[in-house]
Amino acid sequence: MAHILAPSTQWQMRVPKSSTFGSPIATKMWSSLFLKQNMHGAAKATGKFRVLALQSDNSTVNRVEQLLNMDVTPYTDKIIAEYIWIGGSGIDTRSKSRTLAKPVEHPSELPKWNYDGSSTGQAPGDDSEVILYPQAIFKDPFRGGNNILVICDTYTPAGEPIPTNKRHKAAEIFSNKKVVDEVPWFGIEQEYTLLQQNVKWPLGWPVGGYPGPQGPYYCGAGADKSFGRDISDAHYKACLYAGINISGTNGEVMPGQWEYQVGPSVGIEAGDHIWCSRYILERITEQAGVVLSLDPKPIEGDWNGAGCHTNYSTKSMREEGGFEVIKKAILNLSLRHKEHISAYGEGNERRLTGKHETASIDTFSWGVANRGCSIRVGRDTEKNGKGYLEDRRPASNMDPYVVTGLLAETTLLYEPTLEAEALAAQKIALKV
Amino acid sequence: MSLLNDLINLDLSDTTEKIIAEYIWIGGSGMDLRSKARTLPGPVSDPSKLPKWNYDGSSTNQAPGDDSEVILYPQAIFKDPFRKGNNILVMCDAYTPAGEPIPTNKRFNAAKIFSHPDVVAEEPWYGIEQEYTLLQKDTKWPLGWPVGGFPGPQGPYYCGVGADKSFGRDIVDSHYKACLYAGVNISGINGEVMPGQWEFQVGPTVGISSGDQIWIARYILERITEIAGVVLSFDPKPIPGDWNGAGAHTNYSTKSMRNDGGIDVIKKAIEKLGLRHKEHIAAYGEGNERRLTGRHETADINTFSWGVANRGASIRVGRDTEKDGKGYFEDRRPASNMDPYVVTSMIAETTILWKP
């Protein structure tokens, strides 16, 4: 995980009233993306058309780009708000936009909205309205100006969270006084794989075959080792622009796989920032003609899976004597291993095999600097006697609301019986 | 290339007072848009100050060759997002030299209905949800679909994101900004259930303005797809089978419906619409019978029904309206190729003027 910066309280973020340019995604950046894409033989649109970013044969000037990048602020106070929510599978993001009369700074100023839940597997056709409650605002890196992205969660018309709404429960946990007092910080390492369109084979891999074995790709550079850097770099800047607390990025062990980190974020923000960053990433891959996969084990065999390691600390862990608090937290986690695992992402059993820098899914283990464990504690933390822990179990397709909420709940609100504690301490060799 | 770019984007306001006005009208099919441009000596903001013009109606199936002039009356002005500066788009309707509206001019009748004192008093608001499909040029197969085959079944595409779920977003987003610039009251956009299909909404607009704004938005959209090399289709059922059709749901309210006790006014209005179902359906778009099957979130074309939050009914009333006791309702019957002048004025006529 990258260096520790003070977490941003993003709800206080102010959207500036004016901007001097339209979209921050400059034309040059996109055209370089297309060049790279051709080199890897990635996005081949059907027929002659580049389906996504359009450059037609019969216009000599690309006026669509000019319209897309137009800064409308001199002509109108109106802004466009893109409302984003999580669909029926629990991992698909959906969005639609609406015009608002003027710029907005706080989610409470935004109107509730609704959508057709019968089209996303979240409501029946004869009672199809699902209500969107705006929860977090980010600047829109695609439209620029004062336009915004809005992360929402979903409710029935009666005001009940629908089953796929995991944010509601997490927000409850994060407003519990015990949790608030401990100021929980999260740093989430989101891994993802890029796939070629139509064939769904990883970016940079020869269709019908495999690249050379893992080794040269982790943090690698070069046309034969790094595939899709433009997407990762564009995403980095877009997230910084949007106000997402992105702290770093790197190429991963499997070729075509990448990682970015978001944090440290406090409480419920971690979930909001991760979901918004996933949305921005999928908008970018859409533009680039590449398919985004959050599958935890995209290719079977001797190829790394994709995880979402979650780094975690509380106020007590960060202060003098914190290492003992960390060990107690690990003890609690060991007693709820099954509950956590079942909430850490679908298909995780294909990834957590005990090989490829993972711990086996059935066994709970911890260790200092040990990447083959469920929980890893950094050497710095051990040396300083305080710091944070890394839960390496969550899969890349985990829901950050669920995982962060569960971590806070298990370590701060859950109290095991004394015998259970003693047994567990013995089992995982912990002197607490 | 860059010289052409510079020329197209020349800002003339430094060198001349003259502006360019693009006169737009509806052609002989009732669905095709036509336009041509002329120079005017200075900026204009009031349609009544614009000169009438004329065009060759025999080339658009609207007049015989030996008496081919059709007169254009300017009705509404919008800023031109393609030429920018003080240049404008002008929505017109079409008349014979004698001053009679030609048969394809549906605006004339709508304007009469909207100037009736009973209708004016009720301040009718419209919000129109225009759906449309993007097709690949030459094959006329939807954008993003493999030629000679089909994409995966509907499910992931509604409001979807990603290269395998969303096709043509650049067109939709540039259309959004262009409409905001032009002064069209565009209120939102979203990706639709069928891949390659999109929707934008215009409203709330009052009376005749609704039709003007939808037609201008359609014109801007077709200019953008022209630049993008993609074909725009307003067909209500572009692909037969298990694929959604395209509609133009029309949300409607009057002053009485928006005030306390409005829910009763709404119910009476819906009853009246039920009594004129056949007349409305006949005016709600060619080919609608291929779309209104009772499946794919439509009501069957022969049956009139209504319900709260029910997307399978002819008329849908939102939960908020039911809860607040006032609001608006949604007529889900119009097809994507409906004429907004006809639909908006007919709804006003049936609910406000018609006595059964």
PDB file of N, CA and C in Angstrom, chain A residues 28 54 77 137 197 240 308 324 350 368 392:
ATOM      1  N   LYS A  28      -5.811  14.732 -27.229  1.00  0.00           N
ATOM      2  CA  LYS A  28      -4.542  14.059 -27.473  1.00  0.00           C
ATOM      3  C   LYS A  28      -4.474  12.759 -26.688  1.00  0.00           C
ATOM      4  N   LEU A  54     -16.002   7.770 -31.974  1.00  0.00           N
ATOM      5  CA  LEU A  54     -16.368   7.738 -33.386  1.00  0.00           C
ATOM      6  C   LEU A  54     -15.482   8.601 -34.243  1.00  0.00           C
ATOM      7  N   ASP A  77     -26.383  28.137 -16.622  1.00  0.00           N
ATOM      8  CA  ASP A  77     -26.007  27.739 -15.266  1.00  0.00           C
ATOM      9  C   ASP A  77     -26.261  26.261 -15.044  1.00  0.00           C
ATOM     10  N   ILE A 137     -20.954  13.028  -3.916  1.00  0.00           N
ATOM     11  CA  ILE A 137     -20.747  13.774  -5.164  1.00  0.00           C
ATOM     12  C   ILE A 137     -19.285  13.741  -5.571  1.00  0.00           C
ATOM     13  N   GLN A 197     -11.993  -7.089 -26.553  1.00  0.00           N
ATOM     14  CA  GLN A 197     -13.422  -7.153 -26.866  1.00  0.00           C
ATOM     15  C   GLN A 197     -13.702  -8.344 -27.773  1.00  0.00           C
ATOM     16  N   LEU A 240      -8.286  11.485  -9.760  1.00  0.00           N
ATOM     17  CA  LEU A 240      -7.784  12.636  -9.017  1.00  0.00           C
ATOM     18  C   LEU A 240      -8.666  13.839  -9.306  1.00  0.00           C
ATOM     19  N   CYS A 308      -8.785  -7.878  -3.792  1.00  0.00           N
ATOM     20  CA  CYS A 308      -9.094  -6.514  -3.365  1.00  0.00           C
ATOM     21  C   CYS A 308      -8.648  -6.411  -1.915  1.00  0.00           C
ATOM     22  N   GLU A 324      -0.835  -4.392  19.990  1.00  0.00           N
ATOM     23  CA  GLU A 324      -1.668  -5.314  20.765  1.00  0.00           C
ATOM     24  C   GLU A 324      -3.107  -5.260  20.285  1.00  0.00           C
ATOM     25  N   ARG A 350     -12.096 -20.097  -6.370  1.00  0.00           N
ATOM     26  CA  ARG A 350     -11.212 -20.392  -7.499  1.00  0.00           C
ATOM     27  C   ARG A 350      -9.880 -19.662  -7.332  1.00  0.00           C
ATOM     28  N   VAL A 368       3.687 -11.732   9.661  1.00  0.00           N
ATOM     29  CA  VAL A 368       4.343 -10.476   9.321  1.00  0.00           C
ATOM     30  C   VAL A 368       5.004 -10.633   7.957  1.00  0.00           C
ATOM     31  N   ARG A 392      -6.089  -9.951   3.201  1.00  0.00           N
ATOM     32  CA  ARG A 392      -5.819 -10.321   1.815  1.00  0.00           C
ATOM     33  C   ARG A 392      -6.890 -11.241   1.231  1.00  0.00           C
TER      34      ARG A 392
END
